[in-house]
Coordinates of C-alpha atoms and ligand atoms in Angstrom, one line a residue:
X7 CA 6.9 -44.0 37.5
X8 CA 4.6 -42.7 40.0
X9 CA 6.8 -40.0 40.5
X10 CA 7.2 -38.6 36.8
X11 CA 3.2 -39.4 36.7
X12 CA 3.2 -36.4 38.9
X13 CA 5.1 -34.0 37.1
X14 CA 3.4 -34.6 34.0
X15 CA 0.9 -32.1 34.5
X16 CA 3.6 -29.4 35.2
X17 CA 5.0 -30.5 31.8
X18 CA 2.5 -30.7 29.8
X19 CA 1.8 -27.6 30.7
X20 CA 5.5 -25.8 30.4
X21 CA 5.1 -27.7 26.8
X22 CA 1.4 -25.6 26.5
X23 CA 3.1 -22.8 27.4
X24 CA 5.9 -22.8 25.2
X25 CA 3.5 -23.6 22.5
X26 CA 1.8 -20.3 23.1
X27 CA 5.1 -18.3 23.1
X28 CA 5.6 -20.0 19.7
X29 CA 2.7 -18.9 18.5
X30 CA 2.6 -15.4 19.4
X31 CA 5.9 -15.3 17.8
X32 CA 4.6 -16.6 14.4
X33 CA 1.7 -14.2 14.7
X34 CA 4.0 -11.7 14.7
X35 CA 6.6 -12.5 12.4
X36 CA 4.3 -14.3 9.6
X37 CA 7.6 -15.5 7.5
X38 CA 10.6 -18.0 7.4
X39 CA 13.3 -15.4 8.8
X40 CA 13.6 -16.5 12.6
X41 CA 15.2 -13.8 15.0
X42 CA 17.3 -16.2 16.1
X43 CA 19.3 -15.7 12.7
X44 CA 19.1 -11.6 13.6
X45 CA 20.5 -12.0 16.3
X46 CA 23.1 -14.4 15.8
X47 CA 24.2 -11.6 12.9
X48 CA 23.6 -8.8 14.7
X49 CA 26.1 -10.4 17.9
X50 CA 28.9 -10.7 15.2
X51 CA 28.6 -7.3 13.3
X52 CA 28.0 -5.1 16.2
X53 CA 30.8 -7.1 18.1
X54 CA 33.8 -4.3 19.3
X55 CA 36.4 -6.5 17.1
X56 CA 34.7 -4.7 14.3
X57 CA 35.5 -1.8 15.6
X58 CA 32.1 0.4 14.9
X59 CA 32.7 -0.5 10.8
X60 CA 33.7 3.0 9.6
X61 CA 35.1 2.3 5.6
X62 CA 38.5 1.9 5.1
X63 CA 39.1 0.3 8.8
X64 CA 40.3 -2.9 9.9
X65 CA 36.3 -3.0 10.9
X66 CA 35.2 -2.6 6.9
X67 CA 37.5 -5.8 6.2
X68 CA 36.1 -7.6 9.4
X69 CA 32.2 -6.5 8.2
X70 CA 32.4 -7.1 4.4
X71 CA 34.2 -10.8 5.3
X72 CA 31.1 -11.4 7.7
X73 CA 28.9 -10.4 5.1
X74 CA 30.3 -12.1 1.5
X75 CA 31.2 -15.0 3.7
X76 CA 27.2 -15.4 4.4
X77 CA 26.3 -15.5 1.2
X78 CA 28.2 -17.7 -0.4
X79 CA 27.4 -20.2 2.6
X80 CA 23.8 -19.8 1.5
X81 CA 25.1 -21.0 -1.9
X82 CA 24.0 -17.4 -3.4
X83 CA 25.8 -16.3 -6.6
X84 CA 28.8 -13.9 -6.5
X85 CA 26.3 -10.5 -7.5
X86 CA 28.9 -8.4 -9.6
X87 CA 29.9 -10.6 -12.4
X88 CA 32.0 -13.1 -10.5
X89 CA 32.9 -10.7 -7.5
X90 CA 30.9 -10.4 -3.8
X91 CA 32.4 -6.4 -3.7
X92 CA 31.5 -3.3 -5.8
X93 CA 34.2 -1.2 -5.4
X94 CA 33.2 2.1 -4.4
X95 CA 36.4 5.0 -4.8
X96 CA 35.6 7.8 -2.5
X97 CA 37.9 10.7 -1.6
X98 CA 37.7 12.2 2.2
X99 CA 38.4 16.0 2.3
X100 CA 38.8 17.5 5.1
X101 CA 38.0 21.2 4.7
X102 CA 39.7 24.2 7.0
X103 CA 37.6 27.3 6.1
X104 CA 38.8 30.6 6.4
X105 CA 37.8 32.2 10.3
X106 CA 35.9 34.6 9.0
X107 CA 33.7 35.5 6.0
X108 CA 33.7 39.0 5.1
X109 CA 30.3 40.7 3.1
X110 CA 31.2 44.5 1.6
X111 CA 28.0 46.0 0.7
X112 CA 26.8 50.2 -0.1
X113 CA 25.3 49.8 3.6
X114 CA 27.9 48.4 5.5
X115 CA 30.2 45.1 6.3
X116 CA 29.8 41.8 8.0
X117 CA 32.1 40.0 9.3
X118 CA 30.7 36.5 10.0
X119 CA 32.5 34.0 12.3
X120 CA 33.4 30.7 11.2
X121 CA 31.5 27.9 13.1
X122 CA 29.4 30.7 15.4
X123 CA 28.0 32.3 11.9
X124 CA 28.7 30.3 9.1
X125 CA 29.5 26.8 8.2
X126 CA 31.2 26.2 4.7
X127 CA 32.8 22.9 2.7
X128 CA 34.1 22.2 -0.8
X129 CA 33.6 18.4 -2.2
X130 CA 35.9 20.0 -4.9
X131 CA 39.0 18.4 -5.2
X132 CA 41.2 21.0 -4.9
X133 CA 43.7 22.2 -2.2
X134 CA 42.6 25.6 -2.0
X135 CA 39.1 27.4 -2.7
X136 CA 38.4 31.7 -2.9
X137 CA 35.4 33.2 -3.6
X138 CA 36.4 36.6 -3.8
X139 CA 33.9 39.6 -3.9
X140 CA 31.1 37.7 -5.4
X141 CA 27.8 39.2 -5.8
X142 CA 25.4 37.9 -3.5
X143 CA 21.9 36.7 -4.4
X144 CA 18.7 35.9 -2.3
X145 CA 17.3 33.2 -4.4
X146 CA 13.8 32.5 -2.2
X147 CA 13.9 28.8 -1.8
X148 CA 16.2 28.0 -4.5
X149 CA 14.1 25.5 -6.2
X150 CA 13.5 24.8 -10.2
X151 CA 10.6 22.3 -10.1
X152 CA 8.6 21.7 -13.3
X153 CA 5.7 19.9 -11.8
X154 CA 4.6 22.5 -9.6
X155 CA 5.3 25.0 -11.8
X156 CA 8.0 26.9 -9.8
X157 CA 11.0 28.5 -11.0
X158 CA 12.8 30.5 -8.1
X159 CA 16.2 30.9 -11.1
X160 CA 14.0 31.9 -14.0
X161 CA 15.8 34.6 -15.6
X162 CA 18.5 35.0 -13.7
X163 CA 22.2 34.3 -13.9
X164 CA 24.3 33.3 -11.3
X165 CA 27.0 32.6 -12.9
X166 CA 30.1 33.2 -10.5
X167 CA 27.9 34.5 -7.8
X168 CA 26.5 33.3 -4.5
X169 CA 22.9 32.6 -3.6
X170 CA 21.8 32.6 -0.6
X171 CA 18.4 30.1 0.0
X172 CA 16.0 28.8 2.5
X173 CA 15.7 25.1 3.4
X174 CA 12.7 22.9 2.7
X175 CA 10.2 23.8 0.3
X176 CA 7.0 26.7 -0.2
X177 CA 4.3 24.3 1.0
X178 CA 6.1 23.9 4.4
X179 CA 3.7 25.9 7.5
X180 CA 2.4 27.6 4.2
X181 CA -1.5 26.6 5.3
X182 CA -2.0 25.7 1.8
X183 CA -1.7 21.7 1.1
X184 CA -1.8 21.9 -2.3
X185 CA 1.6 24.4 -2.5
X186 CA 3.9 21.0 -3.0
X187 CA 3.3 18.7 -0.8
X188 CA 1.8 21.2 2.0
X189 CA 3.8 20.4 5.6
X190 CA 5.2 17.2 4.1
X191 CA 8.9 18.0 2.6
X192 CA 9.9 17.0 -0.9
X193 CA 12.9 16.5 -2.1
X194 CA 13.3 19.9 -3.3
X195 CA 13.2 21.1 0.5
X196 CA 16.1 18.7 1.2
X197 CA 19.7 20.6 1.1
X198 CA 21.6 18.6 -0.8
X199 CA 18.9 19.6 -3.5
X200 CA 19.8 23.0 -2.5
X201 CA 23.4 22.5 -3.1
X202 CA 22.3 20.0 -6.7
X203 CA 20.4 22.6 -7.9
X204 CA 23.0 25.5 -7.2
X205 CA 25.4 23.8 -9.0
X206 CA 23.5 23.1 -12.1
X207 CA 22.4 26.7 -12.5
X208 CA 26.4 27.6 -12.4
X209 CA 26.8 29.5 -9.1
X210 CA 30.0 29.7 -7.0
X211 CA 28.3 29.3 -3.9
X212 CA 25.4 28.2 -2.4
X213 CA 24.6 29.6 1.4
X214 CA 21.5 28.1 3.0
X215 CA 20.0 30.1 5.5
X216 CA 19.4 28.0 8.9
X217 CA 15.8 27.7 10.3
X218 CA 15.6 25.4 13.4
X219 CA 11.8 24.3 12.0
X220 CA 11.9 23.8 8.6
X221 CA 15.6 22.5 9.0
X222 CA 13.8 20.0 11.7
X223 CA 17.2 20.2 13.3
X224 CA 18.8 22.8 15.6
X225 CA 22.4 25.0 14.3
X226 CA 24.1 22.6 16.7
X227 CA 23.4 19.5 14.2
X228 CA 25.1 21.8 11.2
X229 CA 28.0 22.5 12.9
X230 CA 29.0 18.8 14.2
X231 CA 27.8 17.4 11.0
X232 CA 29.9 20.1 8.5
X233 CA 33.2 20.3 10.6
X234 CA 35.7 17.6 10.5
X235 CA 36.7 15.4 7.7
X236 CA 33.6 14.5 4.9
X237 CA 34.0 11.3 2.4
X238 CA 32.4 12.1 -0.7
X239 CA 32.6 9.4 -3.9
X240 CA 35.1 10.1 -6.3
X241 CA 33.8 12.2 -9.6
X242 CA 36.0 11.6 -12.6
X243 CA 35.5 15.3 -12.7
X244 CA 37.0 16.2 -9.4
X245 CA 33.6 17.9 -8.5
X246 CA 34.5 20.8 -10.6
X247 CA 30.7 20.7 -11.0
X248 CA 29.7 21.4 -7.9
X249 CA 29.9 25.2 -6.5
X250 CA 33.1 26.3 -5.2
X251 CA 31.5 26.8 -1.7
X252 CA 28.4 24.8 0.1
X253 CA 27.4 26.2 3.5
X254 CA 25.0 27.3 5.7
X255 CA 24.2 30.3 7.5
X256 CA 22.4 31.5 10.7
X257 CA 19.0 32.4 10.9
X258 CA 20.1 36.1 12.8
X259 CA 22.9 36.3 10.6
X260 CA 20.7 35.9 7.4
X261 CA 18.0 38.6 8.9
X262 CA 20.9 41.6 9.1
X263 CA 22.1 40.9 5.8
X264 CA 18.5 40.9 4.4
X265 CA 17.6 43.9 6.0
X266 CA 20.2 45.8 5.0
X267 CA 19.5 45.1 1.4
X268 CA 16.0 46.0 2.3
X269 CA 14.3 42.7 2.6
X270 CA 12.5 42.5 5.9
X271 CA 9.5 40.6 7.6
X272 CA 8.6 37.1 7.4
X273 CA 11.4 35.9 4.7
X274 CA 9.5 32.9 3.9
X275 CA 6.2 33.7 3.3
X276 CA 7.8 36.9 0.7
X277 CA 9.7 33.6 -1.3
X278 CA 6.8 31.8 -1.2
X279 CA 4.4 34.6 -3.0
X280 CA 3.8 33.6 -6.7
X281 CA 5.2 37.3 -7.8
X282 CA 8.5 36.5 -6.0
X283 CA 11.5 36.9 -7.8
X284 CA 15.2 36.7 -6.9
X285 CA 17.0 39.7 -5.3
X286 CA 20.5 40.8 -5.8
X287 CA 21.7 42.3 -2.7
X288 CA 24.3 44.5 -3.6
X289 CA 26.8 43.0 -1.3
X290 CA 30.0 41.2 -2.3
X291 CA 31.2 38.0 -0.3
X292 CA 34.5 36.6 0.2
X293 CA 35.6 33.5 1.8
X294 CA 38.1 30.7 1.6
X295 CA 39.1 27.1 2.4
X296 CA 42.2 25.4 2.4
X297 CA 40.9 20.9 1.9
X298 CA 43.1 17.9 2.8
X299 CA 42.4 15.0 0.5
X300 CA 42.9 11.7 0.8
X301 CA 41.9 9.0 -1.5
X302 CA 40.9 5.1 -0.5
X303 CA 38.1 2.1 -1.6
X304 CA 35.5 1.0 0.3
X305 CA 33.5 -1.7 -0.7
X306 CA 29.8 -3.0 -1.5
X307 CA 28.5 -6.4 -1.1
X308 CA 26.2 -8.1 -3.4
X309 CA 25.1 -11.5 -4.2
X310 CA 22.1 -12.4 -6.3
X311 CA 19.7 -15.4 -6.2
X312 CA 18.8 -16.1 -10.5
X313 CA 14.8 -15.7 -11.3
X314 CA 13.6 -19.3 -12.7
X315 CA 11.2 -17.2 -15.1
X316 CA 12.2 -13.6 -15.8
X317 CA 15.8 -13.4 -14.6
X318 CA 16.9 -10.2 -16.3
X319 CA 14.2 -8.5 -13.9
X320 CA 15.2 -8.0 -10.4
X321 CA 14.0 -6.9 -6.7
X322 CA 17.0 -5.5 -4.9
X323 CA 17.3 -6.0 -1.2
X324 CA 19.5 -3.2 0.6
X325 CA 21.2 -2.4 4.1
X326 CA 23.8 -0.5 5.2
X327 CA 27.1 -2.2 7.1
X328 CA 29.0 0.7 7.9
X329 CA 28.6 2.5 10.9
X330 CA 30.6 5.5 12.6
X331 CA 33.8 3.8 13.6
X332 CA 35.9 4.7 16.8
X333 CA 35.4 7.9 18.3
X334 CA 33.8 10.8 21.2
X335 CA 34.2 8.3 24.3
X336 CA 31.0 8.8 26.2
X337 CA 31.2 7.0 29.3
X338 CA 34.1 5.3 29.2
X339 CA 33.0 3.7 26.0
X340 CA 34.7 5.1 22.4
X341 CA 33.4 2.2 20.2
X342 CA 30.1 2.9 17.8
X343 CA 28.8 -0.6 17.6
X344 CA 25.8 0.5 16.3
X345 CA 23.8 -2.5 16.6
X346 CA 20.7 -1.5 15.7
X347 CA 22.2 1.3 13.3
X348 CA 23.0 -0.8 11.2
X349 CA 23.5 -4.6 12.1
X350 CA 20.1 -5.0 12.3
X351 CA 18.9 -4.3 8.6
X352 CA 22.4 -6.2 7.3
X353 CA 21.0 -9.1 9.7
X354 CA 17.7 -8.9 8.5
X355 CA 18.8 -8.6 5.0
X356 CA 20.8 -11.8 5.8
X357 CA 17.6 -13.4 7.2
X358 CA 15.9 -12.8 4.1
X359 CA 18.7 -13.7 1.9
X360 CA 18.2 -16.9 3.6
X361 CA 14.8 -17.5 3.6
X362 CA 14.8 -16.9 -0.2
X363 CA 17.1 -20.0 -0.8
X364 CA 14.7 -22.0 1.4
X365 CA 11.4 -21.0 -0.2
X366 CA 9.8 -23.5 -3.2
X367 CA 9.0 -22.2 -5.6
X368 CA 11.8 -20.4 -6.4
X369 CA 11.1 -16.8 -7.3
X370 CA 10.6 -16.4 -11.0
X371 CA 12.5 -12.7 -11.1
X372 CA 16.6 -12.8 -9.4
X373 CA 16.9 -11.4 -6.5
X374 CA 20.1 -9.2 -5.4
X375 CA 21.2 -8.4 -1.9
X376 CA 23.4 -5.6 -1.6
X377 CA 25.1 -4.6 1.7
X378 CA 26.2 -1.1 0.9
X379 CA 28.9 1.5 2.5
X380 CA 29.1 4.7 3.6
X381 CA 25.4 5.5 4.5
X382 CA 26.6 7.4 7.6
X383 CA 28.7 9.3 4.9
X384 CA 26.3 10.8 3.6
X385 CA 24.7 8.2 1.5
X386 CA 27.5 7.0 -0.6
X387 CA 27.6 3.3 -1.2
X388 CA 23.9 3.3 -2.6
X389 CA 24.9 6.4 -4.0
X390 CA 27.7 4.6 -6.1
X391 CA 25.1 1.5 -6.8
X392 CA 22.5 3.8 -8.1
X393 CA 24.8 5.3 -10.3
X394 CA 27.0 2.8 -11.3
X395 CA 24.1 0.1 -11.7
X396 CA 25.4 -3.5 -11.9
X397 CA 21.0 -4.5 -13.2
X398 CA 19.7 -2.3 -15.7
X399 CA 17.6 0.2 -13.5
X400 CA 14.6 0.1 -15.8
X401 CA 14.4 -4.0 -15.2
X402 CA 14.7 -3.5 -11.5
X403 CA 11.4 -3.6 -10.0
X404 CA 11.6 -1.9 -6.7
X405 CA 14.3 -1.5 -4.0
X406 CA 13.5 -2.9 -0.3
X407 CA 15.4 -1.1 2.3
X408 CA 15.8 -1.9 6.1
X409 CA 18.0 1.0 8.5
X410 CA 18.0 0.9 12.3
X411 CA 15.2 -1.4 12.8
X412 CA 12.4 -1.5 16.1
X413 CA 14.7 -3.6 19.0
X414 CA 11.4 -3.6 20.6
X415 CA 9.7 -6.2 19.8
X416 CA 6.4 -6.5 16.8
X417 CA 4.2 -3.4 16.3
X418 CA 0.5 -3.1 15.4
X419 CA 1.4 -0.2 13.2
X420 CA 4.1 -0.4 10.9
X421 CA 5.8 2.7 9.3
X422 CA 6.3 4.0 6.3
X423 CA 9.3 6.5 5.2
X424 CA 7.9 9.3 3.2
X425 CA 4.8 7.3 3.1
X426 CA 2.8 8.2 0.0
X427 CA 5.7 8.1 -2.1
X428 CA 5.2 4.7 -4.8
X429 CA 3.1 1.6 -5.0
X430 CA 5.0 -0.5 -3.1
X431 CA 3.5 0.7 -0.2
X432 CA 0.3 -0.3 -0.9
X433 CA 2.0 -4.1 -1.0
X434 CA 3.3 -3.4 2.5
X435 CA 0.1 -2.3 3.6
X436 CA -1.7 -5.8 2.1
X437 CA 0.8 -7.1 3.9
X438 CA 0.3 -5.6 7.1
X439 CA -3.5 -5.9 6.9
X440 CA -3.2 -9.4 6.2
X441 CA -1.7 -10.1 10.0
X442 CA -4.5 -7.0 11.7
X443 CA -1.9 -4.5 11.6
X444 CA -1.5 -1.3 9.5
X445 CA 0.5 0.9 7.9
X446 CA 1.8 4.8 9.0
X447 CA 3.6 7.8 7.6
X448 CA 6.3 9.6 9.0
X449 CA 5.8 11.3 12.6
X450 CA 7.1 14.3 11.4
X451 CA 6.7 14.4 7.3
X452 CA 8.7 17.9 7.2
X453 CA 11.8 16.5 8.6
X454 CA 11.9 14.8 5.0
X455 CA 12.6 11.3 6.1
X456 CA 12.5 9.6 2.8
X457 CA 15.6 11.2 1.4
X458 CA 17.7 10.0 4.4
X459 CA 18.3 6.6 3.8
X460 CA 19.9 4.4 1.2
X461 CA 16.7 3.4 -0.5
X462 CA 16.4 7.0 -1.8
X463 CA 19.6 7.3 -3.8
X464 CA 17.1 4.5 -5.8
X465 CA 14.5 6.8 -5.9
X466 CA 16.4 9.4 -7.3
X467 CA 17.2 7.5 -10.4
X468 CA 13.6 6.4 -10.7
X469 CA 13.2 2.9 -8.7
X470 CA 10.4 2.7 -6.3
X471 CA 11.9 2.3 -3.1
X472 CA 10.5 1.1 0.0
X473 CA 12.0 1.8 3.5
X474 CA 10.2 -0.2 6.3
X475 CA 10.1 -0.2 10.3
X476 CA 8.2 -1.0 13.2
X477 CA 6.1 2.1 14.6
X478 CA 5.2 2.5 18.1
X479 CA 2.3 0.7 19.0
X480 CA 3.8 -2.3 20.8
X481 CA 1.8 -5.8 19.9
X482 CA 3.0 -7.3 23.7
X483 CA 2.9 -3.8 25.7
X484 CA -0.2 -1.2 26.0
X485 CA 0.0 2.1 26.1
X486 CA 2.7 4.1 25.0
X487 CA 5.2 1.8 26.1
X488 CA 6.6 0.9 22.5
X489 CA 6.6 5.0 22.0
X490 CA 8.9 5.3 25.2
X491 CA 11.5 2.5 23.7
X492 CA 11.8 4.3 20.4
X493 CA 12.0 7.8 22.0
X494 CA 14.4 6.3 24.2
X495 CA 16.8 5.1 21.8
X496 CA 16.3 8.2 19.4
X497 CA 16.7 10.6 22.6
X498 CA 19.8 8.3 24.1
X499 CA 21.1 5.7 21.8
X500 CA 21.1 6.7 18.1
X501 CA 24.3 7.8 17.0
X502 CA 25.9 7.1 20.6
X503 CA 28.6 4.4 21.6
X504 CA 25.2 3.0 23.4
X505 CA 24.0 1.7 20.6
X506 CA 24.9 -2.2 21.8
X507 CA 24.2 -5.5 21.3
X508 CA 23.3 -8.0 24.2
X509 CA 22.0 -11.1 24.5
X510 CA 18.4 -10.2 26.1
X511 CA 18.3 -7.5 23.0
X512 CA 14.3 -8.1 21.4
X513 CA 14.9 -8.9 17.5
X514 CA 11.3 -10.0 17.2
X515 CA 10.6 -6.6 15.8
X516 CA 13.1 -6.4 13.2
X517 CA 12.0 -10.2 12.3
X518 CA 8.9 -8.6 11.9
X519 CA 9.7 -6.1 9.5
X520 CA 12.2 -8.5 7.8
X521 CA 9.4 -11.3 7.3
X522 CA 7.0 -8.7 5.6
X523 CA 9.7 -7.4 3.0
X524 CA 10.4 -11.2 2.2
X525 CA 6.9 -11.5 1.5
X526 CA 6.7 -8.5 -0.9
X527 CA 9.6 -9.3 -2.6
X528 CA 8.6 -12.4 -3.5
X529 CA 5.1 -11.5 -4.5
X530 CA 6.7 -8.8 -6.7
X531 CA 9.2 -11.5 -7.7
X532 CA 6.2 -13.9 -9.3
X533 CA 4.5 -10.6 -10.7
X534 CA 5.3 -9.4 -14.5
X535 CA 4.1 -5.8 -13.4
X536 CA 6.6 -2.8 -12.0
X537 CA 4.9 -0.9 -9.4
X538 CA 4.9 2.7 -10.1
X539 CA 5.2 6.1 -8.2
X540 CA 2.1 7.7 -7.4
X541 CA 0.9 11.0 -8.8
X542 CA 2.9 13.9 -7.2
X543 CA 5.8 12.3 -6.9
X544 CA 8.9 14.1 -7.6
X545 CA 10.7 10.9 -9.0
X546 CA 7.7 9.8 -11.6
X547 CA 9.0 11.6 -14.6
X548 CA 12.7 9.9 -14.1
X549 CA 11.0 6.5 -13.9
X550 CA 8.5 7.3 -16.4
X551 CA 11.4 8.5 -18.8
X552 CA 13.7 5.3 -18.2
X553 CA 11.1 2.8 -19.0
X554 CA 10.7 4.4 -21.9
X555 CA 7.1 6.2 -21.5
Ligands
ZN629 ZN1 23.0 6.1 11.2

């Protein structure tokens, strides 16, 4: 007796202290997802038996088992009338361009070298693409955008010709915030709108000149990122829509062909003047490519928790599950786990999916939880969602997205992708200021952030979308400390076979972030409003238009 008597102290206190670690964590992660759940997920999913989870892999079976299998334990409804899987058909094309691309013009030839110069693809489906001798085309920054008044095609046909057109948008280093949205990119900066809007006015081909600051990427990211085999979904039209050719070029490269058609100076700032209009060059390009196709399903997964009040209106809940598969060993390790890229936001999404079937009341609108594919693709399995919608768009109220969350523990400030975009930041930011903590933008708002995750392929067809994360200032660590870890993993880990889980891996962070979009969601799931996009937005008039306003 005597003895215990003595230790009781020491207990009492080890319970005191415990008690306080408790705490802390509930300050931090304000909500019924524990990180215990997170991690138990995140040990499964980035586990090597799943092989990094690249589609059409034993590791996509392994992943999209893991995942369906969760929901239905948590007694969640099948989300795609009856099914756990949207099927999503994609076709991978591998694309061998010709080595050179040759430019005739009245003032002399280029010959461009393949990979050094120029980077080209097709997503056509077709085994072998020419462009021959088509007139070339400096189209300024290649944008048609009716809400700032800016029509770099106006009056001009480009029909079987190439443009050539500069990445991100006129407001970009322009000194002039009003011009778009000044330094911060919109979507018509981003090159897939390059290669979107290309295509719609007709063109054969589409060559974007490369610029290491506006690009917000080096000539080193084209080339890895455009060589090799692309997945792309399947189009019933076999892409026959699309240009012939997509590309890029280099910066020097672009400067000698302008200037021999007489364009010289500061390219950018000439495209940017309201008198600018597009330039033929008088030169004639030709170019080829001979694509491998191959044609396989990957899968979505979906499950739905049924509103009590307003069923037919839902909040949708996303994450990516794929990841890049097997491949570059980098000391000694070939396996792409990526743990936190993306088995944290499928764990989190998981957590949530949970804490939804354990909350009373039940929320009054359904709720859908949608594991998606091909996000590393380029985008794809939201892609296929957004466009093959299994809920009306116009009765889903806003889309919730988690990618790569913070593995570094609760942050004061809590970031926003492409902050300023819609309303439902402004529930995130309650949120946040609720627990002392706030909200932030992007670090760098011309790199164009909000069009690179999944939550923006809701966007484009008109749903808010929110994407979420923990920011830098550490809750537990002063300084900059929390600014080192994320540096860290973008400088070191992101993309790498690195990107592992382990046991002492911090998912108090990304229980943070998880806890906070439970909350919204299930405040906007007891609301009768829909959130809107704020003025300026380039994705107001699509919403505007499918709610019928
Ligand atoms: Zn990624």
């Amino acid at each position: 007796m005597k003895l215990k008597y003595t230790y009781l102290p020491v207990l009492l206190a080890a319970v005191l202290f415990v008690g306080c670690k408790q705490k802390e964590t509930t300050t931090a992660s304000t909500g019924p997802v524990t990180t215990d759940d997170i991690k138990s997920h995140i040990a499964v999913l980035a586990n090597d038996s799943l092989q990094g989870r690249k589609p059409f892999t034993a590791g996509e079976t392994k992943a999209i088992a893991y995942i369906s299998t969760q929901f239905k334990k948590l007694g969640l409804e099948p989300g795609n009338n009856g099914s756990y899987f949207q099927d999503v058909p994609m076709v991978e094309i591998k694309g061998t361009p010709t080595p050179t691309m040759n430019i005739a013009g009245a003032k002399g030839n280029f010959t461009l070298k393949a990979v050094e110069d120029f980077v080209i693809f097709s997503r056509r489906e077709e085994n072998a693409i020419q462009i021959k001798n088509a007139p070339m085309i400096f189209a300024g920054y290649g944008i048609v955008a009716p809400e700032y008044h800016w029509n770099d095609y106006a009056g001009l046909n480009v029909k079987g010709k190439v443009v050539v057109v500069l990445v991100n948008d006129p407001g970009f280093k322009s000194g002039d915030r009003t011009l778009f949205k000044g330094d911060t990119m919109t979507y018509y900066g981003r090159w897939t709108y390059k290669y979107e809007e290309a295509a719609r006015q007709g063109a054969a081909g589409v060559l974007i000149v490369h610029q290491t600051e506006p690009a917000s990427y080096g000539w080193n990211v084209i080339k890895t990122s455009n060589t090799g085999a692309k997945l792309f979904l399947q189009q019933a039209d076999k892409h026959k829509s699309r240009c012939q050719v997509e590309g890029w070029i280099t910066d020097s490269v672009a400067k000698k062909i302008l200037a021999s058609a007489g364009i010289n100076g500061d390219i950018r700032a000439l495209a940017r003047s309201k008198t600018f209009k597009a330039i033929p060059l008088n030169m004639n390009v030709s170019v080829g490519i001979t694509n491998q196709l191959k044609y396989a399903m990957s899968h979505n997964v979906i499950a739905v928790l049924k509103g009590t009040a307003r069923p037919d209106e839902n909040i949708i809940y996303t994450a990516h599950w794929d990841h890049l598969g097997i491949g570059k060993p980098v000391k000694g390790d070939s396996i792409y786990n990526g743990a936190v890229d993306n088995a944290s936001g499928v764990a989190a999404l998981l957590g949530v999916a949970k804490a939804f079937t354990q909350t009373s009341p039940k929320p009054q609108r359904s709720i859908v939880f949608l594991a998606v594919t091909g996000e590393e693709q380029g985008l794809l399995g939201s892609e296929y969602y957004a466009t093959h919608p299994i809920y009306p768009l116009n009765k889903t109220v806003g889309n919730l997205n988690m990618d790569a969350l913070g593995f570094y523990g609760p942050t004061k400030d809590i970031s926003i992708t492409g902050k300023g975009q819609n309303e439902l930041e402004d529930y995130a930011t309650a949120e946040a200021e609720k627990n002392g903590w706030h909200t932030v933008g992007d670090k760098k708002p011309g790199a164009g952030g909000y069009y690179r995750s999944d939550h923006f392929n809701f966007a484009k067809v008109g749903v808010p979308a929110l994407d979420m994360n923990v920011g830098e200032e550490s809750i537990a660590h002063p300084g900059d400390w929390g600014k080192k870890q994320s540096d860290d993993y973008n400088d070191n880990h992101y993309h790498q076979p690195s990107d592992n889980y382990s046991a002492d891996m911090d998912a108090t962070g990304m229980a943070q972030i998880a806890n906070m979009m439970f909350n919204i969601g299930y405040k906007l799931s007891n609301e009768t409003t829909f959130p809107g996009w704020k003025k300026g937005s380039e994705f107001k008039a699509i919403r505007d238009k499918s709610m019928g306003k």
